Amino acid sequence: MAKDIEIRNLYKIFGKHPERHLEAVKNGLSKAELNDKHNHVLGLNNINITMPGGKITVVMGLSGSGKSTLIRHINRLIEPSAGEVLYDGADICSMNGSSLRDFRRHKTAMVFQKFGLLPHRTVLENSVYGLDIQGIPRKDSLEKGRYWLNRVGLDGYEDNYPNQLSGGMQQRVGLARALTNDADILLMDEAYSALDPLIRVDMQTMLLDLQQELQKTVVFITHDLDEALRLGDHIAILKDGEMVQQGNGQSIIQHPADEYVSDFVRDVNRGRVLQATTVMEPVIPAPESISVLETDTLENIARDMTDANETTARVVDEDGKPVGSIGIESLVAAMVTPAVHDAEEPEPSATVEAQPEKKIA
Ligand SMILES: Nc1ncnc2c1ncn2[C@@H]1O[C@H](COP(=O)(O)OP(=O)(O)OP(=O)(O)O)[C@@H](O)[C@H]1O
Ligand SMILES: [Mg+2]
């Protein structure tokens, strides 16, 4: 049973004397002030998040918002200025040298954007790199390496060198190497950001397929909202080192917490992402109307309704039990309403104003 990663009151200040500024930051000193007045960088500001065991948590945010800083605390490549990272009852931030080494080797695996493959090792030798470090003899490790290379679609490439492979294939080797480690936690920092769009979607599909079976606790960083929505069971959005919003994709699209999040979700194709359950009414319509699944997307439901010449559909759960209804008007409204955070919502009678200018570069 995979376990949660619990991050509690985590702060990271970069600079010569972080401890001198911690109290001021806790009392509200901003990232800009800390930088201007004290020449220190606020990397993370009081981060609290539970990354559910066996699920994919996606961390999003603009460049410099603290995503890499956050993920590197999970295997403690970065020491926190304050706070805890709890896993299976232990605080990673207070582990001694040998427990930390064991934790890193046996519980975590990383997949990097630049693949991080060793050029003088073959694909197979790269795939067992983590096991070499653990001191597992090659007679045992190579079989595992072959198995995972096969699972990521690289059968027949075992004896090639990394520079003989395309970017997408090298990223598959990176994933195979991480899986060969058999670690509970998979840390992926912009792992797919350097790949071509089509290859990227393939890699997402492969990760989702493998995850159904493996149920690892995955932390996945991306700039790309479509990728976040596709992969993320839980999505966290960082800005200037602070957590501005976390939740599932449906709730973030429907209720962006502020303008920064609205900016992220503004251009999303709502019909393809929002599901019946997000917009349905808890009223059960007459049985003669058509049925749609609660996880069906609005776009598909609109098509089904049009095909059936119906203006209402009954929404059923996966066991076929009716759970609500959805009318064509609310469906269309939800598909076209841009994501505007609550404070920005115009009065019902007001005319629609132009979108406010972006404040974030
Ligand atoms: N070693 C360091 N020393 C000083 N400042 C740092 C260090 N590492 C990160 N920072 C600062 O901490 C903040 C967060 O950086 P981080 O690399 O976590 O951002 P990010 O969200 O991963 O950005 P990107 O999308 O560009 O990868 C930035 O302001 C960055 O300049
Ligand atoms: Mg980064």
Coordinates of C-alpha atoms and ligand atoms in Angstrom, one line a residue:
M1 CA 0.0 0.0 0.0
A2 CA 1.6 3.2 -1.2
K3 CA 2.0 6.0 1.4
D4 CA 1.3 9.7 1.3
I5 CA 4.1 12.3 1.2
E6 CA 3.2 15.0 3.7
I7 CA 4.9 18.3 3.5
R8 CA 4.4 20.5 6.5
N9 CA 5.2 24.2 7.0
L10 CA 8.1 24.0 4.6
Y11 CA 10.3 27.0 4.1
K12 CA 13.4 27.5 1.9
I13 CA 15.4 30.6 1.9
F14 CA 18.5 30.7 -0.4
G15 CA 21.4 32.9 0.7
K16 CA 24.2 33.2 3.2
H17 CA 22.2 33.5 6.4
P18 CA 18.7 32.0 5.8
E19 CA 18.2 31.5 9.6
R20 CA 18.4 35.3 10.2
H21 CA 15.5 36.0 7.9
L22 CA 13.2 33.1 8.7
E23 CA 11.2 34.9 11.4
A24 CA 10.6 37.9 9.2
V25 CA 9.4 35.7 6.3
K26 CA 7.1 33.9 8.7
N27 CA 5.8 37.3 9.7
G28 CA 5.0 38.2 6.1
L29 CA 8.2 39.6 4.5
S30 CA 7.6 39.1 0.8
K31 CA 9.9 37.4 -1.8
A32 CA 10.6 40.8 -3.4
E33 CA 11.4 42.5 -0.1
L34 CA 13.7 39.7 1.0
N35 CA 15.5 40.0 -2.2
D36 CA 15.8 43.8 -2.3
K37 CA 16.6 44.4 1.3
H38 CA 18.5 41.3 2.3
N39 CA 19.8 39.8 -0.9
H40 CA 18.3 36.4 -0.1
V41 CA 15.9 34.4 -2.3
L42 CA 12.6 33.0 -1.0
G43 CA 12.4 29.6 -2.6
L44 CA 9.5 28.2 -0.6
N45 CA 7.1 30.0 1.7
N46 CA 5.1 27.8 4.2
I47 CA 4.2 24.9 1.9
N48 CA 1.7 22.4 3.1
I49 CA 0.6 19.6 0.9
T50 CA -0.3 16.0 1.1
M51 CA 0.7 14.1 -2.0
P52 CA -1.5 11.0 -1.9
G53 CA 0.1 7.6 -1.9
G54 CA -0.4 5.6 -5.2
K55 CA -1.5 8.8 -7.0
I56 CA 0.0 11.3 -9.4
T57 CA 0.5 14.8 -7.9
V58 CA 1.3 17.5 -10.4
V59 CA 3.1 20.7 -9.4
M60 CA 2.6 23.7 -11.7
G61 CA 3.7 27.3 -11.7
L62 CA 5.7 29.8 -13.8
S63 CA 9.4 29.6 -14.0
G64 CA 11.0 30.5 -10.7
S65 CA 7.9 29.7 -8.7
G66 CA 9.7 26.9 -6.7
K67 CA 8.7 23.7 -8.3
S68 CA 12.1 22.2 -8.5
T69 CA 13.0 23.4 -5.1
L70 CA 9.9 21.6 -3.8
I71 CA 10.5 18.3 -5.5
R72 CA 14.2 18.3 -4.4
H73 CA 13.2 18.5 -0.8
I74 CA 11.5 15.1 -1.2
N75 CA 14.8 13.3 -1.6
R76 CA 16.6 16.1 0.3
L77 CA 18.8 17.2 -2.5
I78 CA 18.0 20.6 -0.8
E79 CA 18.0 21.2 2.9
P80 CA 14.9 23.1 4.2
S81 CA 15.2 26.3 6.2
A82 CA 12.3 25.0 8.3
G83 CA 9.5 22.4 8.1
E84 CA 9.0 18.7 7.6
V85 CA 8.7 16.2 4.8
L86 CA 7.1 13.1 6.2
Y87 CA 7.0 9.7 4.6
D88 CA 5.9 6.5 6.3
G89 CA 6.2 8.0 9.7
A90 CA 9.7 9.5 9.3
D91 CA 10.8 13.1 8.6
I92 CA 13.1 13.0 5.7
C93 CA 14.6 16.4 6.7
S94 CA 15.9 15.0 10.0
M95 CA 17.2 11.6 8.8
N96 CA 20.9 10.9 9.5
G97 CA 23.3 10.1 6.7
S98 CA 22.7 6.3 6.5
S99 CA 18.9 6.4 6.8
L100 CA 18.8 9.2 4.2
R101 CA 21.0 7.2 1.8
D102 CA 18.8 4.1 2.2
F103 CA 15.7 6.2 1.7
R104 CA 17.1 7.8 -1.5
R105 CA 18.3 4.5 -2.9
H106 CA 15.3 2.3 -2.1
K107 CA 12.3 4.6 -1.9
T108 CA 12.8 7.2 -4.5
A109 CA 13.7 7.3 -8.2
M110 CA 14.1 10.4 -10.4
V111 CA 13.4 11.0 -14.1
F112 CA 15.1 14.1 -15.5
Q113 CA 14.2 16.4 -18.4
K114 CA 17.6 15.9 -19.9
F115 CA 17.4 12.2 -19.4
G116 CA 20.6 12.0 -17.4
L117 CA 21.8 8.8 -19.2
L118 CA 25.5 7.8 -19.1
P119 CA 26.9 8.0 -22.6
H120 CA 29.4 5.2 -22.2
R121 CA 26.9 2.7 -20.9
T122 CA 24.5 0.8 -23.1
V123 CA 20.8 1.1 -22.8
L124 CA 20.7 -2.0 -20.7
E125 CA 23.6 -0.9 -18.5
N126 CA 21.9 2.5 -18.0
S127 CA 18.7 0.8 -17.0
V128 CA 20.5 -1.0 -14.1
Y129 CA 22.4 2.0 -12.9
G130 CA 20.4 2.3 -9.7
L131 CA 20.8 -1.4 -8.9
D132 CA 24.6 -1.1 -9.5
I133 CA 24.7 1.6 -6.9
Q134 CA 22.7 -0.6 -4.5
G135 CA 25.4 -3.3 -5.0
I136 CA 23.1 -5.8 -6.6
P137 CA 25.0 -8.2 -8.8
R138 CA 24.6 -8.0 -12.5
K139 CA 23.4 -11.5 -12.8
D140 CA 20.3 -10.4 -10.9
S141 CA 19.9 -6.9 -12.1
L142 CA 20.2 -7.4 -15.9
E143 CA 17.1 -9.5 -15.9
K144 CA 15.2 -6.7 -14.2
G145 CA 16.6 -4.1 -16.6
R146 CA 15.5 -6.2 -19.6
Y147 CA 12.0 -6.6 -18.2
W148 CA 11.5 -2.8 -17.7
L149 CA 13.1 -1.9 -21.1
N150 CA 10.6 -4.3 -22.6
R151 CA 7.7 -2.6 -20.6
V152 CA 8.6 0.8 -21.9
G153 CA 8.8 -0.4 -25.5
L154 CA 12.6 -0.7 -26.0
D155 CA 12.9 -4.4 -26.8
G156 CA 15.8 -4.9 -29.1
Y157 CA 17.6 -1.6 -28.1
E158 CA 19.4 -3.1 -25.0
D159 CA 22.9 -2.9 -26.6
N160 CA 22.6 0.5 -28.2
Y161 CA 24.2 3.6 -26.7
P162 CA 22.1 6.6 -25.7
N163 CA 23.3 8.8 -28.6
Q164 CA 21.9 6.2 -31.0
L165 CA 18.4 6.9 -29.7
S166 CA 15.9 9.6 -30.3
G167 CA 14.9 11.9 -27.4
G168 CA 11.7 10.1 -26.8
M169 CA 13.5 6.8 -26.6
Q170 CA 16.1 8.2 -24.3
Q171 CA 13.3 9.3 -22.0
R172 CA 12.0 5.8 -22.1
V173 CA 15.4 4.5 -20.9
G174 CA 15.2 7.1 -18.1
L175 CA 11.8 5.8 -17.1
A176 CA 13.0 2.2 -17.3
R177 CA 15.9 3.0 -15.1
A178 CA 13.6 4.6 -12.5
L179 CA 11.3 1.6 -12.6
T180 CA 14.1 -0.9 -12.3
N181 CA 14.9 0.7 -9.0
D182 CA 11.5 -0.6 -7.8
A183 CA 11.0 2.6 -5.6
D184 CA 7.7 3.6 -4.2
I185 CA 8.2 7.3 -5.1
L186 CA 8.8 8.5 -8.6
L187 CA 10.0 12.1 -8.9
M188 CA 9.7 13.6 -12.4
D189 CA 10.9 17.2 -12.9
E190 CA 9.7 18.4 -16.3
A191 CA 10.4 14.9 -17.5
Y192 CA 8.5 15.4 -20.8
S193 CA 9.0 19.1 -21.4
A194 CA 11.8 18.6 -24.0
L195 CA 9.9 16.1 -26.1
D196 CA 7.9 16.7 -29.3
P197 CA 4.2 17.1 -28.6
L198 CA 3.1 13.7 -30.1
I199 CA 5.9 11.8 -28.4
R200 CA 5.0 13.7 -25.2
V201 CA 1.4 12.5 -25.4
D202 CA 2.7 8.9 -26.0
M203 CA 4.8 9.1 -22.9
Q204 CA 1.9 10.4 -20.9
T205 CA -0.2 7.5 -22.0
M206 CA 2.6 5.0 -21.1
L207 CA 2.9 6.6 -17.7
L208 CA -0.8 6.4 -17.1
D209 CA -1.0 2.7 -18.3
L210 CA 2.0 1.7 -16.1
Q211 CA 0.6 3.7 -13.1
Q212 CA -2.7 1.7 -13.2
E213 CA -0.7 -1.3 -12.4
L214 CA 2.2 0.1 -10.3
Q215 CA 0.3 2.7 -8.3
K216 CA 3.5 4.6 -7.3
T217 CA 3.4 7.9 -5.5
V218 CA 4.4 10.1 -8.4
V219 CA 5.4 13.8 -8.2
F220 CA 5.3 15.3 -11.7
I221 CA 6.3 18.8 -12.5
T222 CA 5.1 20.5 -15.6
H223 CA 4.4 23.9 -17.2
D224 CA 1.8 22.5 -19.4
L225 CA -1.8 22.6 -18.2
D226 CA -3.0 19.9 -20.6
E227 CA -0.4 17.6 -19.3
A228 CA -1.3 18.5 -15.7
L229 CA -5.0 17.8 -16.3
R230 CA -4.3 14.5 -18.1
L231 CA -1.9 13.1 -15.5
G232 CA -2.8 14.8 -12.2
D233 CA -5.0 13.2 -9.6
H234 CA -4.0 16.1 -7.5
I235 CA -2.7 19.4 -8.9
A236 CA -0.8 22.0 -6.9
I237 CA -0.1 25.5 -8.2
L238 CA 2.9 27.5 -6.9
K239 CA 3.6 31.2 -7.3
D240 CA 6.7 33.0 -5.9
G241 CA 7.3 30.0 -3.6
E242 CA 3.7 30.0 -2.2
M243 CA 1.0 27.5 -2.8
V244 CA -1.9 29.4 -4.4
Q245 CA -4.2 26.5 -5.0
Q246 CA -4.4 22.7 -4.9
G247 CA -7.2 20.3 -5.8
N248 CA -8.3 18.2 -8.7
G249 CA -8.3 19.5 -12.2
Q250 CA -12.1 19.9 -12.4
S251 CA -12.2 22.1 -9.3
I252 CA -9.2 24.2 -10.4
I253 CA -10.8 24.9 -13.8
Q254 CA -14.2 25.7 -12.3
H255 CA -12.9 27.8 -9.3
P256 CA -9.5 29.3 -10.0
A257 CA -8.3 30.9 -6.7
D258 CA -6.9 34.1 -8.2
E259 CA -5.9 35.8 -11.4
Y260 CA -2.7 33.8 -11.6
V261 CA -4.6 30.6 -11.8
S262 CA -7.2 32.0 -14.1
D263 CA -4.3 32.9 -16.5
F264 CA -3.3 29.2 -16.5
V265 CA -6.7 27.8 -17.1
R266 CA -8.1 30.5 -19.4
D267 CA -7.4 28.8 -22.7
V268 CA -8.2 25.3 -21.7
N269 CA -10.7 23.4 -23.8
R270 CA -13.4 23.2 -21.1
G271 CA -15.7 20.9 -23.1
R272 CA -12.9 18.3 -23.3
V273 CA -11.9 18.5 -19.7
L274 CA -15.0 19.2 -17.6
Q275 CA -17.0 16.1 -16.6
A276 CA -20.8 15.6 -16.1
T277 CA -20.3 15.4 -12.3
T278 CA -18.9 18.9 -12.2
V279 CA -22.0 20.6 -13.7
M280 CA -24.9 18.2 -13.1
E281 CA -27.9 19.0 -10.8
P282 CA -28.8 16.5 -8.1
V283 CA -32.2 15.9 -9.6
I284 CA -33.1 12.6 -11.3
P285 CA -34.9 13.2 -14.6
A286 CA -37.5 10.9 -16.2
P287 CA -36.1 7.5 -17.4
E288 CA -36.9 8.2 -21.0
S289 CA -34.1 10.8 -21.3
I290 CA -30.7 9.6 -22.5
S291 CA -28.1 8.4 -20.0
V292 CA -24.5 9.6 -19.7
L293 CA -21.7 8.6 -17.4
E294 CA -20.7 11.0 -14.6
T295 CA -17.1 11.0 -16.0
D296 CA -18.2 11.8 -19.6
T297 CA -16.8 15.1 -20.8
L298 CA -19.2 17.9 -21.7
E299 CA -18.2 17.8 -25.3
N300 CA -19.2 14.1 -25.6
I301 CA -22.4 14.7 -23.8
A302 CA -23.3 17.6 -26.0
R303 CA -22.8 15.4 -29.0
D304 CA -24.9 12.6 -27.5
M305 CA -27.7 15.0 -26.7
T306 CA -27.6 16.4 -30.2
D307 CA -27.6 13.0 -31.8
A308 CA -30.6 11.9 -29.6
N309 CA -32.4 15.2 -30.1
E310 CA -32.7 15.6 -26.3
T311 CA -32.3 18.7 -24.1
T312 CA -31.8 16.8 -20.9
A313 CA -29.6 13.7 -20.0
R314 CA -29.6 11.6 -16.9
V315 CA -26.2 11.2 -15.3
V316 CA -25.4 7.7 -14.0
D317 CA -22.4 6.3 -12.0
E318 CA -20.3 3.4 -13.2
D319 CA -22.8 1.0 -11.8
G320 CA -25.6 2.6 -13.8
K321 CA -27.3 4.2 -10.8
P322 CA -28.8 7.6 -11.6
V323 CA -27.0 10.4 -9.7
G324 CA -28.3 13.6 -11.4
S325 CA -29.3 15.4 -14.5
I326 CA -27.8 17.8 -16.9
G327 CA -29.6 20.2 -19.2
I328 CA -28.3 21.5 -22.5
E329 CA -28.3 25.1 -21.4
S330 CA -26.1 24.7 -18.3
L331 CA -23.9 22.3 -20.3
V332 CA -23.3 24.9 -23.0
A333 CA -22.8 27.7 -20.4
A334 CA -20.2 25.6 -18.6
M335 CA -18.4 24.9 -21.9
V336 CA -18.1 28.6 -22.9
T337 CA -17.7 30.4 -19.5
P338 CA -14.1 31.5 -19.2
A339 CA -12.4 30.6 -16.0
V340 CA -12.5 33.8 -13.9
H341 CA -11.7 33.6 -10.3
D342 CA -14.6 34.4 -8.0
A343 CA -13.6 37.9 -7.0
E344 CA -13.5 38.9 -10.6
E345 CA -16.9 37.6 -11.5
P346 CA -19.0 40.4 -12.9
E347 CA -22.4 41.3 -11.3
P348 CA -25.2 39.4 -13.1
S349 CA -26.5 42.6 -14.6
A350 CA -23.1 44.1 -15.6
T351 CA -21.9 44.0 -19.1
V352 CA -19.0 41.8 -19.8
E353 CA -15.7 43.6 -19.6
A354 CA -12.5 42.9 -21.3
Q355 CA -10.1 40.5 -19.5
P356 CA -7.9 42.5 -17.1
E357 CA -4.3 42.8 -18.3
K358 CA -1.9 40.0 -17.2
K359 CA 0.1 41.1 -14.2
I360 CA 2.4 38.2 -14.4
A361 CA 5.0 38.0 -17.1
Ligands
LIG1 N1 20.7 27.3 -5.4 C1 20.0 28.4 -5.4 N2 20.5 29.6 -5.0 C2 19.8 30.7 -5.0 N3 18.5 30.8 -5.4 C3 18.0 29.7 -5.9 C4 18.7 28.4 -6.0 N4 17.9 27.5 -6.5 C5 16.7 28.1 -6.8 N5 16.8 29.4 -6.5 C6 15.7 30.4 -6.6 O1 14.5 29.9 -6.0 C7 13.4 30.2 -6.7 C8 12.7 28.9 -7.2 O2 13.5 28.3 -8.1 P1 13.1 26.9 -8.8 O3 14.2 26.4 -9.5 O4 12.5 26.0 -7.7 O5 11.9 27.3 -9.7 P2 11.1 26.4 -10.8 O6 9.6 26.6 -10.5 O7 11.6 25.0 -10.8 O8 11.4 27.1 -12.2 P3 11.6 26.5 -13.7 O9 10.2 26.3 -14.2 O10 12.4 27.6 -14.4 O11 12.4 25.2 -13.6 C9 13.8 31.1 -7.9 O12 13.6 32.4 -7.5 C10 15.3 30.7 -8.0 O13 16.0 31.8 -8.5
MG2 MG 12.5 23.8 -12.2

